[in-house]
Structure formats: C-alpha cells, structure tokens
Coordinates of C-alpha atoms in Angstrom, one line a residue:
M27 CA 46.8 87.7 145.4
S28 CA 43.5 85.8 146.4
L29 CA 44.4 83.2 149.1
D30 CA 41.7 80.9 147.7
G31 CA 43.1 77.5 147.6
K32 CA 46.7 78.7 148.3
V33 CA 48.9 76.6 150.8
A34 CA 50.4 78.2 153.8
V35 CA 52.8 76.9 156.5
V36 CA 53.0 78.6 159.7
T37 CA 55.7 78.0 162.1
G38 CA 55.0 78.5 165.9
A39 CA 51.3 78.1 164.9
A40 CA 49.8 76.7 168.1
L41 CA 49.7 79.8 170.2
G42 CA 49.8 83.7 169.9
I43 CA 50.8 85.5 166.8
G44 CA 50.9 82.1 164.9
K45 CA 47.5 81.0 165.9
A46 CA 46.1 84.5 164.8
M47 CA 48.0 84.0 161.4
T48 CA 46.7 80.6 160.8
E49 CA 43.1 81.7 161.5
I50 CA 43.4 84.7 159.2
L51 CA 44.8 82.7 156.4
L52 CA 42.1 80.1 156.7
Q53 CA 39.4 82.7 157.0
N54 CA 40.7 84.0 153.6
G55 CA 40.5 80.5 152.0
A56 CA 44.0 79.2 152.3
K57 CA 44.9 75.7 153.4
V58 CA 47.2 75.8 156.4
A59 CA 49.8 73.5 157.7
L60 CA 50.4 74.2 161.3
L61 CA 54.0 73.5 162.5
D62 CA 54.8 73.7 166.3
V63 CA 56.9 72.0 169.0
N64 CA 53.9 72.2 171.3
E65 CA 51.9 69.0 170.3
T66 CA 49.1 69.5 172.8
A67 CA 48.3 73.1 171.8
G68 CA 48.8 72.2 168.1
K69 CA 46.6 69.2 167.9
S70 CA 44.0 70.9 169.9
L71 CA 43.8 74.0 167.6
C72 CA 44.1 72.0 164.4
E73 CA 41.0 69.7 165.6
A74 CA 39.0 73.0 166.3
L75 CA 39.9 74.5 163.0
M76 CA 38.9 71.2 161.2
K77 CA 35.7 71.3 162.7
Q78 CA 35.3 75.0 161.4
Y79 CA 37.0 74.9 158.1
G80 CA 36.9 71.2 157.1
Q81 CA 39.6 68.3 157.4
E82 CA 41.0 69.2 154.0
K83 CA 42.0 72.7 155.2
T84 CA 44.4 72.1 158.0
L85 CA 47.2 69.9 158.9
F86 CA 49.3 69.7 162.2
L87 CA 52.9 68.7 162.1
S88 CA 54.9 68.5 165.3
C89 CA 58.3 70.2 164.2
D90 CA 61.1 71.9 166.1
I91 CA 62.3 74.4 163.6
Q92 CA 65.9 74.4 165.0
S93 CA 66.1 70.8 163.4
E94 CA 66.7 71.1 159.6
E95 CA 65.7 67.4 159.3
Q96 CA 62.3 68.0 161.0
T97 CA 61.7 71.2 159.1
K98 CA 62.5 69.6 155.7
A99 CA 60.2 66.7 156.7
A100 CA 57.4 68.9 157.6
L101 CA 57.8 70.8 154.5
K102 CA 57.7 67.8 152.5
K103 CA 54.7 66.4 154.2
T104 CA 53.0 69.5 153.6
S105 CA 53.6 69.5 149.8
E106 CA 52.6 65.8 149.7
V107 CA 49.1 66.4 151.4
F108 CA 48.3 69.8 149.9
G109 CA 50.2 69.7 146.5
G110 CA 52.7 72.5 147.1
I111 CA 53.6 75.4 149.4
D112 CA 52.6 79.0 148.4
I113 CA 53.0 80.9 151.7
L114 CA 55.6 80.4 154.5
C115 CA 55.0 82.3 157.8
N116 CA 58.2 82.0 159.7
N117 CA 56.7 83.1 163.0
A118 CA 58.4 80.6 165.5
G119 CA 60.2 82.4 168.2
I120 CA 61.1 82.3 171.9
L121 CA 62.5 84.7 174.4
N122 CA 64.9 83.5 177.1
E123 CA 68.1 85.3 177.3
N124 CA 69.4 82.6 179.8
T125 CA 69.6 80.3 176.7
W126 CA 70.4 82.9 174.3
E127 CA 72.0 80.6 171.6
K128 CA 68.8 78.5 171.5
T129 CA 66.7 81.9 171.1
V130 CA 68.8 83.1 168.2
S131 CA 68.8 79.6 166.7
I132 CA 64.9 79.4 166.6
N133 CA 64.3 83.2 165.8
L134 CA 66.6 83.1 162.9
A135 CA 65.7 79.9 161.3
A136 CA 65.0 81.6 157.9
S137 CA 66.7 81.9 154.6
S138 CA 66.5 84.5 151.9
A139 CA 64.6 83.1 149.0
S140 CA 64.2 86.3 146.9
G141 CA 66.8 84.9 144.2
Y142 CA 64.3 82.1 143.5
G143 CA 61.3 84.3 142.4
I144 CA 59.8 84.1 146.0
R145 CA 58.6 87.3 147.5
V146 CA 60.2 87.8 151.0
N147 CA 58.5 90.4 153.4
A148 CA 58.4 90.8 157.1
V149 CA 55.9 92.2 159.6
C150 CA 58.0 94.0 162.5
P151 CA 55.5 94.6 165.3
S152 CA 56.2 96.4 168.6
F153 CA 55.3 94.6 171.6
V154 CA 52.5 92.0 171.1
Q155 CA 50.0 90.8 173.8
T156 CA 51.1 87.1 173.9
E157 CA 52.2 84.5 176.4
L158 CA 55.9 85.4 175.6
F159 CA 55.2 89.1 176.2
A160 CA 53.4 88.4 179.5
N161 CA 56.6 86.8 180.9
I162 CA 59.1 89.2 179.1
L163 CA 60.5 90.6 182.5
D164 CA 61.3 87.1 183.9
K165 CA 63.0 86.1 180.7
L166 CA 65.7 88.9 180.5
G167 CA 68.4 86.7 182.1
Q168 CA 71.7 88.5 181.8
F169 CA 69.9 91.8 180.8
S170 CA 67.5 91.8 183.8
H171 CA 69.1 95.3 184.6
L172 CA 67.2 96.5 181.7
A173 CA 63.8 95.6 183.2
D174 CA 62.9 99.3 183.9
A175 CA 63.8 100.4 180.4
T176 CA 61.9 97.6 178.9
K177 CA 58.7 98.7 181.1
G178 CA 59.4 102.1 179.8
M179 CA 59.4 101.0 176.2
V180 CA 56.1 99.2 176.6
E181 CA 54.6 102.2 178.1
K182 CA 55.9 104.4 175.3
F183 CA 55.0 102.0 172.5
G184 CA 52.0 100.2 173.8
T185 CA 51.0 96.6 172.9
L186 CA 49.3 95.1 169.8
S187 CA 46.9 92.3 169.7
V188 CA 47.8 89.2 167.7
S189 CA 44.9 89.9 165.4
Q190 CA 46.5 93.3 164.5
V191 CA 49.7 91.6 163.7
A192 CA 47.8 88.9 161.6
E193 CA 45.9 91.7 159.6
C194 CA 49.4 93.0 158.7
L195 CA 50.5 89.4 157.5
L196 CA 47.4 89.4 155.3
E197 CA 48.2 92.7 153.8
L198 CA 51.7 91.6 152.8
V199 CA 50.6 88.2 151.4
T200 CA 47.8 89.5 149.4
D201 CA 49.6 92.6 147.9
E202 CA 51.7 91.2 145.2
T203 CA 53.5 94.5 144.8
K204 CA 55.2 94.0 148.2
N205 CA 58.8 92.4 148.1
G206 CA 61.6 93.0 150.2
E207 CA 59.3 95.0 152.5
A208 CA 59.2 95.4 156.3
L209 CA 56.0 96.5 157.7
V210 CA 56.8 98.2 161.0
V211 CA 53.6 98.3 163.1
T212 CA 52.8 99.8 166.5
P213 CA 49.5 100.7 168.2
Q214 CA 50.0 104.2 166.8
M215 CA 51.4 103.7 163.1
K216 CA 52.0 101.3 160.2
K217 CA 54.9 102.1 158.1
Y218 CA 56.8 100.3 155.2
M219 CA 60.5 100.2 154.9
T220 CA 62.2 98.7 152.0
F221 CA 65.3 96.8 152.1
V222 CA 67.4 96.2 149.1
N223 CA 68.9 92.7 148.5
T224 CA 72.7 93.1 148.6
I225 CA 73.2 89.2 148.2
Q226 CA 74.3 88.4 144.5

C-alpha cells in the first residue's frame, strides 16, 4: 500500500518511538495527526515538521488517550481536517510501576477493529533507546528487586533505535498481506507471529 495521501494518527507522537513513526510516515507521503499529552514537545515537533513537509501535512492535537472524550474529539478533528483516517499508530505509553493502574490504562487504550475490515498489526520491540527506557530502573516501583534481572535482559537482548522500530511500522503498514501479525524485533532478529482472532 502506498502511503501517498493516506492519513495517519500517531498517539504519543511528540517524543521517542512516536516521533520516529511520525517522521517515517511523512517521509513516505502520509499526512499525520500528532496526538500527545505533552503540548510543548508536540507543538514544537509539529512546527518543525510543517516547515519540512508543509502545513497541510501535519496537525498537532493535545490529547490524553486515557480520556475517551479527548480521544474521540481528536479523531473527529483529524477526520474533519484531513478527510478521514487510514492508519492508527497506537503508540502512547508510560512506565511507572508506582502508578500501575495509569500505566495499564494508557498502554492498553486500544480496541480490536478486525471485525470492521481494518487490518490490526503490532510491532513488538525489545528495549528501545528512548527517554522512557533511560529511566527504566527508576520506574520499577514495587518491582525494584528486579533491577538486576532487567539489566541482564538489556545486556542479553540489546537496544533498538527508534528508527528501527519506525521501519518495522512502515513494513506492516505498507504490506497489505499483513493482518493479525505481531512483528517481534530485537537487534539480532525480526520475526512475524500470527495471532488468530478468537472473538466472534
């Protein structure tokens, strides 16, 4: 699938993996709505991208995806401005085991849409060099006793760059044969896993 003229929404778009996803989508001809709770970083990135790709290619919307109301409003505004939505990159996430309920709420703010003719795929990266990752040992909360094990896993699996993750997104979005796939990626390998939809 060519991304020329397609409309993408990226949650958590202001920094890290979301920023890299936004950039690769724009580089390949898509229009992108950047959704993020971080207004300062989001607006700054959007301004820079407008200068590079044109004002008609990007839109920043302040949005906390924990809020169904804010999310619906952001998707509606994206549709109004760009004429629809073709791609959703549900990237927003946090790591803070001290407030695990909030972490789960943000990280699982997605729904299964395969019953509506929508392809649903996932990029499942190992550790990724982001601000979130840089502070991982400080955010373990009640699991702080696992700090040594976490360090060991990082040493074993290594870390990916945000651009490596964005390239995997591009692969999944442009290959129309992919549906219900999880692309597991580490610095050493990429492997597809298929999940069967058991919801009827």
